[in-house]
Coordinates of C-alpha atoms in Angstrom, one line a residue:
M1 CA 107.1 66.3 76.2
A2 CA 108.0 64.9 79.6
D3 CA 109.6 61.5 79.8
R4 CA 107.0 59.3 81.5
S5 CA 109.6 56.6 82.2
L6 CA 111.1 58.9 84.8
A7 CA 107.8 59.1 86.7
P8 CA 107.9 57.5 90.1
D9 CA 105.6 54.7 91.2
T10 CA 101.9 55.7 91.1
I11 CA 100.3 56.7 94.3
S12 CA 99.2 53.8 96.4
W13 CA 97.6 54.3 99.8
F14 CA 100.7 55.9 101.0
G15 CA 103.3 55.3 98.4
P16 CA 104.0 55.7 94.7
H17 CA 103.0 53.2 92.0
Q18 CA 103.6 53.3 88.3
D19 CA 100.4 54.3 86.4
S20 CA 99.4 56.1 83.2
G21 CA 97.6 58.6 85.3
W22 CA 100.8 60.1 86.8
D23 CA 101.3 63.8 86.3
A24 CA 103.4 66.7 87.6
A25 CA 100.9 67.4 90.4
D26 CA 101.3 63.8 91.6
A27 CA 105.1 64.2 91.6
A28 CA 104.9 67.3 93.6
T29 CA 102.6 65.7 96.1
S30 CA 104.3 62.3 96.7
G31 CA 107.9 62.7 95.6
S32 CA 109.9 59.9 93.9
D33 CA 111.4 58.2 96.9
P34 CA 110.1 54.6 97.2
H35 CA 109.3 54.7 100.9
F36 CA 107.2 52.3 102.8
F37 CA 104.9 55.1 104.0
D38 CA 104.8 58.2 102.0
R39 CA 104.8 61.8 103.1
R40 CA 101.1 61.8 103.8
A41 CA 101.7 59.2 106.5
A42 CA 104.1 61.6 108.1
A43 CA 101.4 64.2 108.2
G44 CA 99.2 61.8 110.1
S45 CA 96.7 60.7 107.4
T46 CA 93.6 59.2 109.1
T47 CA 93.2 56.6 106.4
F48 CA 96.8 55.6 106.7
Q49 CA 96.6 55.3 110.4
R50 CA 93.4 53.3 110.2
M51 CA 94.9 50.8 107.7
L52 CA 98.1 50.5 109.6
R53 CA 96.2 49.8 112.8
A54 CA 94.1 47.1 111.1
F55 CA 97.2 45.3 109.8
L56 CA 99.1 45.6 113.1
A57 CA 96.0 44.3 114.9
A58 CA 95.8 41.3 112.5
R59 CA 99.5 40.5 113.1
A60 CA 99.0 40.6 116.8
A61 CA 95.9 38.3 116.6
L62 CA 97.7 36.0 114.2
G63 CA 100.7 35.7 116.7
L64 CA 98.4 34.9 119.6
A65 CA 96.5 32.4 117.4
L66 CA 99.7 30.6 116.5
V67 CA 100.7 30.3 120.2
A68 CA 97.2 29.2 121.1
A69 CA 97.2 26.6 118.3
L70 CA 100.5 25.1 119.4
L71 CA 99.5 25.0 123.0
L72 CA 96.2 23.3 122.1
G73 CA 98.2 20.8 120.1
Q74 CA 100.3 19.9 123.1
V75 CA 97.2 19.5 125.2
L76 CA 95.7 17.2 122.6
G77 CA 98.9 15.1 122.6
S78 CA 100.7 16.5 119.6
A79 CA 104.4 16.8 120.0
T80 CA 105.5 20.4 119.3
P81 CA 109.2 21.3 119.2
L82 CA 110.1 23.7 122.0
R83 CA 112.0 26.0 119.6
L84 CA 108.9 26.2 117.4
L85 CA 106.8 27.3 120.3
G86 CA 109.4 29.7 121.5
L87 CA 109.6 31.3 118.0
C88 CA 105.8 31.7 118.0
V89 CA 105.8 33.2 121.4
A90 CA 108.6 35.7 120.4
Y91 CA 106.7 36.6 117.2
A92 CA 103.4 37.1 119.1
L93 CA 105.2 39.3 121.8
V94 CA 106.8 41.6 119.2
A95 CA 103.5 41.8 117.1
V96 CA 101.5 42.7 120.2
L97 CA 104.1 45.3 121.3
T98 CA 104.2 46.9 117.8
W99 CA 100.4 47.0 117.8
W100 CA 100.3 48.5 121.2
F101 CA 102.8 51.3 120.7
V102 CA 102.0 52.2 117.0
G103 CA 98.4 51.0 116.4
F104 CA 96.4 50.9 119.6
R105 CA 97.7 54.2 120.9
A106 CA 97.1 55.8 117.5
Q107 CA 100.4 57.6 117.4
P108 CA 101.1 59.3 114.1
V109 CA 103.9 57.7 112.2
P110 CA 106.8 60.1 112.0
R111 CA 108.6 60.8 108.8
Q112 CA 111.8 59.0 109.8
L113 CA 109.9 55.7 110.3
A114 CA 108.7 55.6 106.7
S115 CA 111.8 54.0 105.3
P116 CA 111.9 50.2 104.5
V117 CA 115.2 49.9 106.3
H118 CA 113.9 51.3 109.6
L119 CA 112.7 49.6 112.7
L120 CA 109.0 49.9 111.8
W121 CA 109.4 48.1 108.5
W122 CA 111.5 45.3 110.1
S123 CA 109.1 45.0 113.1
S124 CA 106.2 44.4 110.6
V125 CA 106.8 43.1 107.1
G126 CA 110.5 42.1 107.7
L127 CA 109.6 40.3 111.0
D128 CA 106.8 38.4 109.2
L129 CA 109.1 37.2 106.4
I130 CA 111.8 36.1 108.8
S131 CA 109.5 34.5 111.3
F132 CA 107.3 32.7 108.8
G133 CA 110.4 31.5 107.0
L134 CA 111.8 30.0 110.2
L135 CA 108.5 28.5 111.1
N136 CA 108.4 26.8 107.7
V137 CA 111.9 25.4 108.3
L138 CA 111.3 24.3 111.9
D139 CA 108.0 22.7 111.0
A140 CA 109.4 20.3 108.5
S141 CA 109.2 17.3 110.8
A142 CA 105.8 18.2 112.2
G143 CA 104.1 18.2 108.8
V144 CA 102.2 21.5 109.5
G145 CA 102.4 23.9 106.6
F146 CA 103.1 27.6 107.4
S147 CA 103.4 28.8 103.8
A148 CA 99.9 30.4 103.8
L149 CA 101.1 32.8 106.5
F150 CA 103.2 34.6 103.9
I151 CA 100.0 36.1 102.5
L152 CA 99.8 38.6 105.4
P153 CA 103.2 40.4 104.8
V154 CA 102.6 40.3 101.0
L155 CA 99.1 41.8 101.4
M156 CA 100.4 44.4 103.9
A157 CA 103.2 45.4 101.6
G158 CA 100.8 45.6 98.6
V159 CA 98.4 47.9 100.5
L160 CA 100.8 50.1 102.4
S161 CA 103.9 50.3 100.2
P162 CA 105.0 51.1 96.6
R163 CA 104.4 48.5 94.0
R164 CA 108.1 47.7 93.8
M165 CA 108.3 47.0 97.5
A166 CA 105.1 44.8 97.3
L167 CA 106.6 42.7 94.5
A168 CA 109.9 42.6 96.3
T169 CA 108.1 41.2 99.4
A170 CA 106.4 38.6 97.3
A171 CA 109.7 37.7 95.8
A172 CA 111.3 37.3 99.2
A173 CA 108.5 35.1 100.4
S174 CA 108.7 33.0 97.3
L175 CA 112.5 32.6 97.6
L176 CA 112.1 31.5 101.2
L177 CA 109.6 28.9 100.3
L178 CA 111.2 27.7 97.2
G179 CA 114.7 27.7 98.7
H180 CA 113.7 25.6 101.6
A181 CA 111.7 23.3 99.3
G182 CA 114.6 22.9 96.9
W183 CA 117.0 22.0 99.7
R184 CA 114.6 19.3 100.9
V185 CA 114.1 18.0 97.4
W186 CA 117.9 17.9 96.9
A187 CA 118.3 16.2 100.3
G188 CA 115.7 13.6 99.2
Q189 CA 113.3 14.5 102.0
E190 CA 110.5 15.5 99.7
S191 CA 109.4 14.8 96.1
G192 CA 109.5 17.2 93.2
I193 CA 105.7 17.6 93.2
R194 CA 106.1 19.6 96.5
F195 CA 108.4 22.0 94.7
S196 CA 105.9 22.5 91.9
Q197 CA 103.1 23.2 94.4
L198 CA 105.1 25.8 96.2
G199 CA 105.9 27.4 92.8
L200 CA 102.2 27.9 92.2
V201 CA 101.9 29.3 95.7
S202 CA 104.7 31.7 94.9
C203 CA 102.9 32.8 91.8
G204 CA 99.9 33.5 94.0
F205 CA 102.0 35.8 96.2
F206 CA 102.9 37.9 93.1
V207 CA 99.2 38.0 92.1
I208 CA 98.1 39.0 95.6
G209 CA 100.8 41.7 95.8
F210 CA 100.0 43.1 92.4
L211 CA 96.2 43.2 92.9
A212 CA 96.5 44.6 96.4
S213 CA 98.8 47.3 95.2
E214 CA 96.5 48.1 92.2
L215 CA 93.3 48.2 94.3
A216 CA 95.1 50.3 97.0
G217 CA 96.3 52.7 94.4
R218 CA 92.8 53.2 92.9
L219 CA 91.4 53.7 96.3
A220 CA 94.1 56.2 97.2
R221 CA 93.3 58.2 94.0
E222 CA 89.6 58.1 94.8
E223 CA 90.3 59.3 98.3
R224 CA 92.5 62.1 97.1
A225 CA 89.8 63.2 94.6
A226 CA 87.2 63.0 97.3
R227 CA 89.3 65.2 99.6
G228 CA 89.8 67.7 96.7
S229 CA 86.0 67.7 96.1
L230 CA 85.4 68.2 99.8
E231 CA 87.8 71.1 100.0
F232 CA 86.2 72.6 96.9
A233 CA 82.7 72.1 98.5
R234 CA 83.9 73.8 101.7
Q235 CA 85.3 76.8 99.8
Q236 CA 82.1 77.1 97.8
A237 CA 80.0 76.9 100.9
E238 CA 82.1 79.6 102.5
L239 CA 81.8 81.7 99.4
N240 CA 78.1 81.3 99.4
R241 CA 77.9 82.1 103.1
L242 CA 79.9 85.3 102.6
V243 CA 77.7 86.4 99.6
I244 CA 74.5 85.7 101.4
D245 CA 75.6 87.4 104.6
E246 CA 76.5 90.5 102.6
M247 CA 73.2 90.6 100.8
Q248 CA 71.0 93.6 101.6
E249 CA 68.0 91.4 101.0
G250 CA 66.9 89.0 103.8
V251 CA 67.2 85.3 103.1
L252 CA 65.4 82.6 105.1
V253 CA 65.4 78.8 104.4
V254 CA 62.3 77.2 106.0
D255 CA 61.1 73.6 105.9
R256 CA 57.5 72.4 106.1
R257 CA 57.4 72.3 109.9
G258 CA 58.2 76.0 110.0
R259 CA 61.8 75.5 111.2
V260 CA 64.2 78.1 109.9
R261 CA 67.4 76.2 108.7
A262 CA 69.4 79.3 107.7
A263 CA 69.0 83.1 108.0
N264 CA 71.4 85.9 106.9
P265 CA 71.9 89.0 109.0
A266 CA 69.6 91.1 106.8
A267 CA 66.7 88.6 107.5
Q268 CA 67.5 88.6 111.2
A269 CA 67.3 92.4 111.3
L270 CA 64.0 92.4 109.5
L271 CA 62.5 89.9 111.9
A272 CA 63.8 91.6 115.0
H273 CA 62.2 94.4 116.9
G274 CA 64.1 95.9 119.8
Q275 CA 66.4 92.9 120.1
H276 CA 68.3 90.5 117.8
A277 CA 66.5 87.6 116.2
P278 CA 67.7 84.2 117.3
A279 CA 70.4 82.5 115.2
A280 CA 69.4 79.7 113.0
P281 CA 68.0 77.1 113.4
F282 CA 64.9 78.4 115.2
Q283 CA 61.1 77.9 114.9
L284 CA 59.3 80.5 112.9
R285 CA 56.1 79.9 114.9
S286 CA 57.8 80.8 118.2
V287 CA 57.1 84.5 117.8
A288 CA 53.5 85.8 117.5
A289 CA 54.6 88.8 115.5
W290 CA 55.7 86.4 112.7
S291 CA 52.3 84.8 112.3
G292 CA 51.7 86.6 108.9
L293 CA 55.0 85.1 107.6
V294 CA 54.1 81.7 108.9
A295 CA 50.7 81.9 107.2
A296 CA 52.4 82.9 103.9
V297 CA 54.8 79.9 104.1
E298 CA 52.0 77.4 104.8
E299 CA 50.0 78.8 102.0
A300 CA 52.9 78.6 99.6
F301 CA 53.6 74.9 100.6
S302 CA 49.9 74.0 100.2
R303 CA 49.7 75.7 96.8
G304 CA 53.0 74.5 95.7
G305 CA 54.0 77.9 94.4
W306 CA 54.1 81.6 95.0
P307 CA 53.6 84.7 92.8
E308 CA 56.8 85.4 90.8
G309 CA 56.9 89.1 91.8
G310 CA 56.2 88.3 95.5
Q311 CA 53.5 89.6 97.8
D312 CA 53.4 91.9 100.8
V313 CA 53.3 90.4 104.3
T314 CA 52.8 92.5 107.5
L315 CA 54.6 91.8 110.8
T316 CA 52.9 93.3 113.8
F317 CA 55.2 93.8 116.8
E318 CA 54.0 94.6 120.3
G319 CA 54.8 98.1 121.3
G320 CA 55.7 99.1 117.7
G321 CA 54.0 99.7 114.4
P322 CA 53.5 97.2 111.7
R323 CA 56.4 96.3 109.4
S324 CA 55.5 95.6 105.8
L325 CA 57.8 93.1 103.9
R326 CA 57.9 92.2 100.3
V327 CA 58.2 88.4 100.3
R328 CA 59.4 86.3 97.3
M329 CA 59.7 82.5 97.6
R330 CA 61.6 79.8 95.8
F331 CA 61.4 76.1 96.4
T332 CA 63.9 73.2 96.3
R333 CA 63.1 69.7 95.2
R334 CA 64.8 66.7 96.9
R335 CA 62.8 64.0 95.1
E336 CA 62.4 64.4 91.4
S337 CA 59.6 61.8 91.3
S338 CA 57.5 63.7 93.9
A339 CA 55.8 67.1 93.4
E340 CA 56.1 67.9 97.1
E341 CA 58.5 70.7 98.0
D342 CA 60.8 70.2 101.0
L343 CA 62.5 73.5 101.5
C344 CA 61.3 77.0 100.9
V345 CA 63.8 79.9 100.4
L346 CA 62.2 83.3 101.4
L347 CA 63.6 86.5 100.0
L348 CA 62.6 89.4 102.3
E349 CA 62.8 93.1 101.6
D350 CA 61.5 96.0 103.7
N351 CA 58.8 97.8 101.7
R352 CA 60.2 101.1 103.0
K353 CA 63.4 100.4 101.1
V354 CA 61.4 99.3 98.0
M355 CA 59.5 102.6 98.1
A356 CA 62.6 104.6 98.7
R357 CA 64.3 102.9 95.7
N358 CA 61.3 103.5 93.5
R359 CA 61.2 107.1 94.7
Q360 CA 64.9 107.6 93.9
E361 CA 64.4 106.1 90.4
K362 CA 61.4 108.4 89.8
L363 CA 63.4 111.4 91.0
A364 CA 66.3 110.5 88.8
A365 CA 63.9 110.2 85.8
M366 CA 62.3 113.5 86.8
G367 CA 65.7 115.1 87.1
R368 CA 66.7 114.1 83.6
V369 CA 63.3 115.4 82.2
S370 CA 63.6 118.6 84.3
A371 CA 67.1 119.3 83.1
G372 CA 65.9 119.0 79.5
I373 CA 63.0 121.3 80.1
A374 CA 65.2 123.8 82.0
H375 CA 67.6 123.9 79.1
E376 CA 64.8 124.6 76.7
I377 CA 63.4 127.3 78.9
R378 CA 66.6 129.3 79.1
N379 CA 66.4 130.8 75.6
P380 CA 62.7 131.9 75.8
L381 CA 63.4 133.2 79.3
A382 CA 66.3 135.3 78.2
A383 CA 64.2 136.7 75.3
I384 CA 61.4 137.7 77.8
D385 CA 63.9 139.4 80.1
Q386 CA 65.4 141.4 77.2
A387 CA 62.0 142.4 75.9
N388 CA 60.8 143.4 79.4
A389 CA 63.9 145.6 79.7
L390 CA 63.2 147.3 76.4
L391 CA 59.5 147.9 77.4
S392 CA 60.6 149.4 80.7
E393 CA 62.6 152.0 78.8
D394 CA 59.6 153.0 76.6
M395 CA 57.0 153.1 79.4
P396 CA 57.6 156.1 81.7
D397 CA 54.3 156.0 83.6
P398 CA 54.4 154.5 87.1
R399 CA 51.8 151.8 86.4
S400 CA 53.7 150.4 83.5
Q401 CA 57.0 150.5 85.4
Q402 CA 55.4 148.5 88.2
L403 CA 54.3 145.9 85.8
T404 CA 57.7 145.6 84.2
R405 CA 59.4 145.3 87.6
M406 CA 57.0 142.4 88.4
V407 CA 57.9 140.7 85.2
A408 CA 61.6 141.2 85.8
S409 CA 61.3 139.8 89.4
N410 CA 59.5 136.7 88.2
V411 CA 62.0 136.3 85.4
Q412 CA 64.9 136.3 87.9
R413 CA 63.0 133.8 90.0
L414 CA 62.6 131.5 87.0
K415 CA 66.3 131.9 86.2
R416 CA 67.2 130.8 89.7
I417 CA 65.0 127.8 89.4
V418 CA 66.5 126.9 86.1
D419 CA 70.0 127.3 87.5
D420 CA 69.1 125.1 90.5
V421 CA 67.7 122.4 88.2
M422 CA 70.8 122.5 85.9
E423 CA 73.1 122.4 88.9
V424 CA 72.0 118.9 89.9
A425 CA 71.4 117.7 86.3
P426 CA 73.2 114.4 85.4
G427 CA 76.5 115.1 83.8
V428 CA 80.3 115.0 84.3
A429 CA 81.1 116.4 87.7
P430 CA 84.1 118.7 88.1
E431 CA 87.2 117.1 89.8
P432 CA 87.5 117.9 93.5
V433 CA 90.5 119.9 94.5
A434 CA 92.2 120.6 97.8
F435 CA 91.9 124.1 99.2
D436 CA 91.7 126.1 102.5
A437 CA 88.1 125.8 103.7
A438 CA 88.7 128.5 106.4
S439 CA 89.6 131.2 103.9
L440 CA 86.6 130.2 101.6
V441 CA 84.1 130.2 104.5
R442 CA 85.3 133.6 105.8
A443 CA 85.2 135.2 102.3
C444 CA 81.8 133.7 101.5
C445 CA 80.3 134.8 104.8
E446 CA 81.6 138.4 104.4
D447 CA 80.3 138.5 100.8
W448 CA 76.9 137.1 102.0
I449 CA 76.6 139.8 104.7
S450 CA 77.3 142.5 102.2
T451 CA 74.9 141.1 99.6
N452 CA 72.0 140.9 102.1
Q453 CA 72.9 144.4 103.6
L454 CA 73.2 143.0 107.1
P455 CA 74.8 145.1 109.9
M456 CA 78.4 144.4 110.8
G457 CA 80.2 144.2 114.2
G458 CA 78.4 143.5 117.4
M459 CA 74.9 144.0 115.8
S460 CA 75.6 141.4 113.1
P461 CA 73.2 138.4 113.1
M462 CA 76.1 136.2 112.2
K463 CA 78.9 134.9 114.4
L464 CA 81.9 133.2 112.8
D465 CA 84.0 130.5 114.7
L466 CA 86.9 129.7 112.3
P467 CA 90.3 128.3 113.1
S468 CA 93.3 130.6 112.6
Q469 CA 95.2 127.9 110.8
P470 CA 94.4 126.7 107.2
V471 CA 92.0 123.8 107.1
M472 CA 92.4 121.8 103.9
V473 CA 89.4 120.0 102.5
L474 CA 88.6 118.2 99.2
F475 CA 85.7 119.7 97.3
E476 CA 84.9 122.1 94.4
P477 CA 85.2 125.7 95.7
E478 CA 82.3 127.2 93.9
H479 CA 80.0 124.3 94.8
L480 CA 81.0 124.5 98.5
R481 CA 80.2 128.2 98.3
R482 CA 76.8 127.3 96.8
V483 CA 76.1 124.9 99.7
L484 CA 77.1 127.4 102.3
V485 CA 75.0 130.2 100.8
N486 CA 71.9 128.0 100.7
L487 CA 72.4 127.0 104.3
L488 CA 72.9 130.7 105.3
D489 CA 69.8 131.8 103.4
N490 CA 67.7 129.1 105.2
A491 CA 69.2 130.0 108.6
L492 CA 68.5 133.7 108.1
R493 CA 65.0 133.1 106.9
H494 CA 64.0 131.0 109.9
A495 CA 66.0 132.8 112.6
P496 CA 64.6 135.7 114.7
S497 CA 65.8 139.2 114.1
G498 CA 68.7 140.4 116.3
A499 CA 72.4 139.9 116.9
D500 CA 74.1 136.5 117.1
T501 CA 71.2 134.4 115.7
V502 CA 73.2 132.6 113.0
R503 CA 76.5 130.9 113.8
V504 CA 78.9 129.4 111.4
R505 CA 81.6 127.1 112.8
L506 CA 84.4 125.2 111.1
D507 CA 85.9 122.4 113.3
A508 CA 89.2 120.8 112.1
H509 CA 89.4 118.4 115.1
P510 CA 93.0 119.2 116.1
G511 CA 95.0 116.1 116.9
H512 CA 92.5 113.9 115.1
E513 CA 93.5 114.3 111.5
E514 CA 91.8 111.0 110.5
R515 CA 88.3 112.6 111.2
P516 CA 86.6 114.7 108.6
V517 CA 86.3 118.5 108.8
L518 CA 83.0 119.7 110.2
L519 CA 81.2 122.8 108.8
S520 CA 78.1 123.7 110.8
V521 CA 75.5 126.4 110.3
F522 CA 73.3 126.9 113.4
S523 CA 70.3 129.3 113.7
L524 CA 68.1 130.1 116.6
G525 CA 64.4 129.4 116.5
E526 CA 61.8 126.7 116.8
P527 CA 63.1 123.3 115.8
I528 CA 61.8 121.9 112.6
P529 CA 58.8 119.6 113.2
A530 CA 59.3 115.9 112.7
D531 CA 56.8 115.5 109.9
I532 CA 58.8 118.2 107.9
E533 CA 62.2 117.0 109.0
R534 CA 61.9 113.7 107.1
H535 CA 61.3 115.5 103.8
L536 CA 64.1 118.2 104.3
F537 CA 66.4 116.9 101.5
E538 CA 63.7 115.9 99.1
P539 CA 63.4 117.9 95.8
F540 CA 60.5 120.3 95.3
F541 CA 59.5 120.2 99.0
S542 CA 59.1 123.6 100.5
T543 CA 57.1 125.2 103.3
R544 CA 57.1 128.5 101.5
S545 CA 54.7 129.4 98.7
R546 CA 57.4 131.0 96.6
G547 CA 60.1 128.5 97.4
S548 CA 61.4 126.0 94.8
G549 CA 62.2 123.3 97.3
L550 CA 65.6 122.6 95.7
G551 CA 68.0 124.4 98.1
L552 CA 68.7 121.6 100.5
Y553 CA 68.3 118.9 97.8
I554 CA 71.1 120.7 95.8
C555 CA 73.2 120.8 99.0
R556 CA 72.9 117.1 99.5
E557 CA 73.5 116.3 95.8
L558 CA 76.7 118.4 95.7
C559 CA 78.0 116.9 99.0
E560 CA 77.5 113.4 97.8
R561 CA 79.2 114.3 94.5
Y562 CA 82.4 115.0 96.3
G563 CA 82.2 112.4 99.1
A564 CA 81.0 114.7 101.8
R565 CA 77.9 114.3 104.0
I566 CA 75.2 116.7 105.1
D567 CA 72.8 116.1 108.0
Y568 CA 70.4 118.0 110.2
R569 CA 70.2 118.2 114.0
S570 CA 67.6 119.9 116.2
H571 CA 68.6 121.7 119.5
R572 CA 65.8 121.9 122.0
G573 CA 65.6 123.6 125.4
G574 CA 68.2 125.5 127.3
G575 CA 67.2 128.9 126.0
R576 CA 69.3 128.3 122.8
G577 CA 67.0 126.0 120.9
G578 CA 67.4 126.0 117.1
N579 CA 68.4 124.1 114.0
E580 CA 71.8 123.0 112.9
F581 CA 73.0 121.7 109.5
R582 CA 76.3 120.0 109.5
V583 CA 78.6 119.2 106.5
Q584 CA 81.4 116.6 106.9
L585 CA 84.1 117.4 104.4
R586 CA 86.8 115.1 103.3
R587 CA 90.5 115.8 103.9
P588 CA 92.8 115.7 100.9
S589 CA 95.7 113.3 100.6
L590 CA 99.2 114.3 99.7
A591 CA 98.5 113.6 96.0
E592 CA 95.8 116.3 95.5
G593 CA 96.8 119.8 94.4
T594 CA 96.1 122.8 96.5
I595 CA 94.4 126.1 95.6
P596 CA 96.0 129.2 97.2
A597 CA 94.1 130.7 100.2
D598 CA 94.1 134.3 98.8
L599 CA 91.9 133.2 95.9
F600 CA 88.9 133.3 98.2
S601 CA 89.5 136.7 99.7
P602 CA 86.8 139.3 99.0
T603 CA 89.2 141.3 96.8
A604 CA 90.1 138.4 94.6

């Protein structure tokens, strides 16, 4: 347990004082040196500067008041010793100069002036003790008491210095008064009752110093706690701002007059059309397209509530189609005794995103169900295939053979659909590996040409544009082969017959290793219509009666599984119009392993 007797004086305004609330954090903050102004004064504390200026201004005013009082006494016929007037003039001059250079000009107090043996201490508290002591001595014959003036240096020391220095100042003032009074009593110039009265005044000095120090210490601790709370509030506000700014959901804070107090970037994007929405604060009624939102806010304020699940509000922009928003509202109460709501928090979300999210959830559920169904179909399908093969052996007539071939063809089609569904079924994905994409693409294209019995050489419908150097990518080789075959099948199906109608290109971006590797499959032909383009990568969407609609969907799912990206671009005009699918492949880091290039050769 720490020895509390070693703790420095507890924190006053700007110095330590002894208090039961001292802890290690206070020690780290203030230090143990009993300085007149503590380290926070050196940092330019605004509270310290304000208090110091107030005391220095009071000293300057007191000095001028003393000079004015003595001059007025001379005008009224009172005899004032010249040395007493000179002392008051000198004190007033020094007090005014100190106030001018330190207080009025608001110069921060440097660290070296914080010591009680430095010029600043002597030009304030020290000067007051000496000057008021001399005034008390010089005024003995005039009968004017200056003992009350000692309250100012005692009070100043109590507020701006450690408690020990405050009590030492009170002791110095008491010694000056009692010493002078004792000498006069011993010399027979005054009675003993005067000494007793000054003793009570001295006790008052100690009380004033102690109370001023205690009150200043409590006020300093409250100020320090308030600064800590303010800093915490600033950090919390900054954290809230960052969280709200990063939200995908739009957030608006609107008052009863329709004035938007705050709006995050997502809300500004939802309210904007062709240009950025104004930064908050702004008036919600200033744009005619927001009238639906204004009506919803007014209705919510009038009803005092809003449906928990929210309602749809339509924004109609000039030159553009309507934008449907799902709007949820929450209210804040500023007066507990009143039922009126002052601020309304609007949570906005584009219904297109809501529908897309719901569609994705439904597709995920369908995928899980389809995977289960496909797994159960496999065994009966294999039995049908085997039984059909046995029947084909026992039925030599052409009619029966035609029927068994039809059964076999549809069985193979069902197998492909089952394999496609199982390919994207939820499960543990294989770890991606680094391999040479150029070798794999070349081998895959040659195998695809052979499988589809396409001509080779100059009459081939395919043209390869591959780099001569290895191009390392991060994927799963068989899955990349599956993606490329699906894209080639689509390209061949929609391209016209002839040579050089399908082009496969692998671009490694030489000199730009930070960019992903680009694999593109281009086919000549009419570009895909816009109403079909938006559904290209959706499952079970196909323009062919016998298509499963899973090819491009599987390509997208496999690409996303390994951090790649697939997209579509249409090429129009110029005599080479067509369709291009591009796959952006990740490059491996030095930590990934590498598959040898000869693994993808046709003979491997």
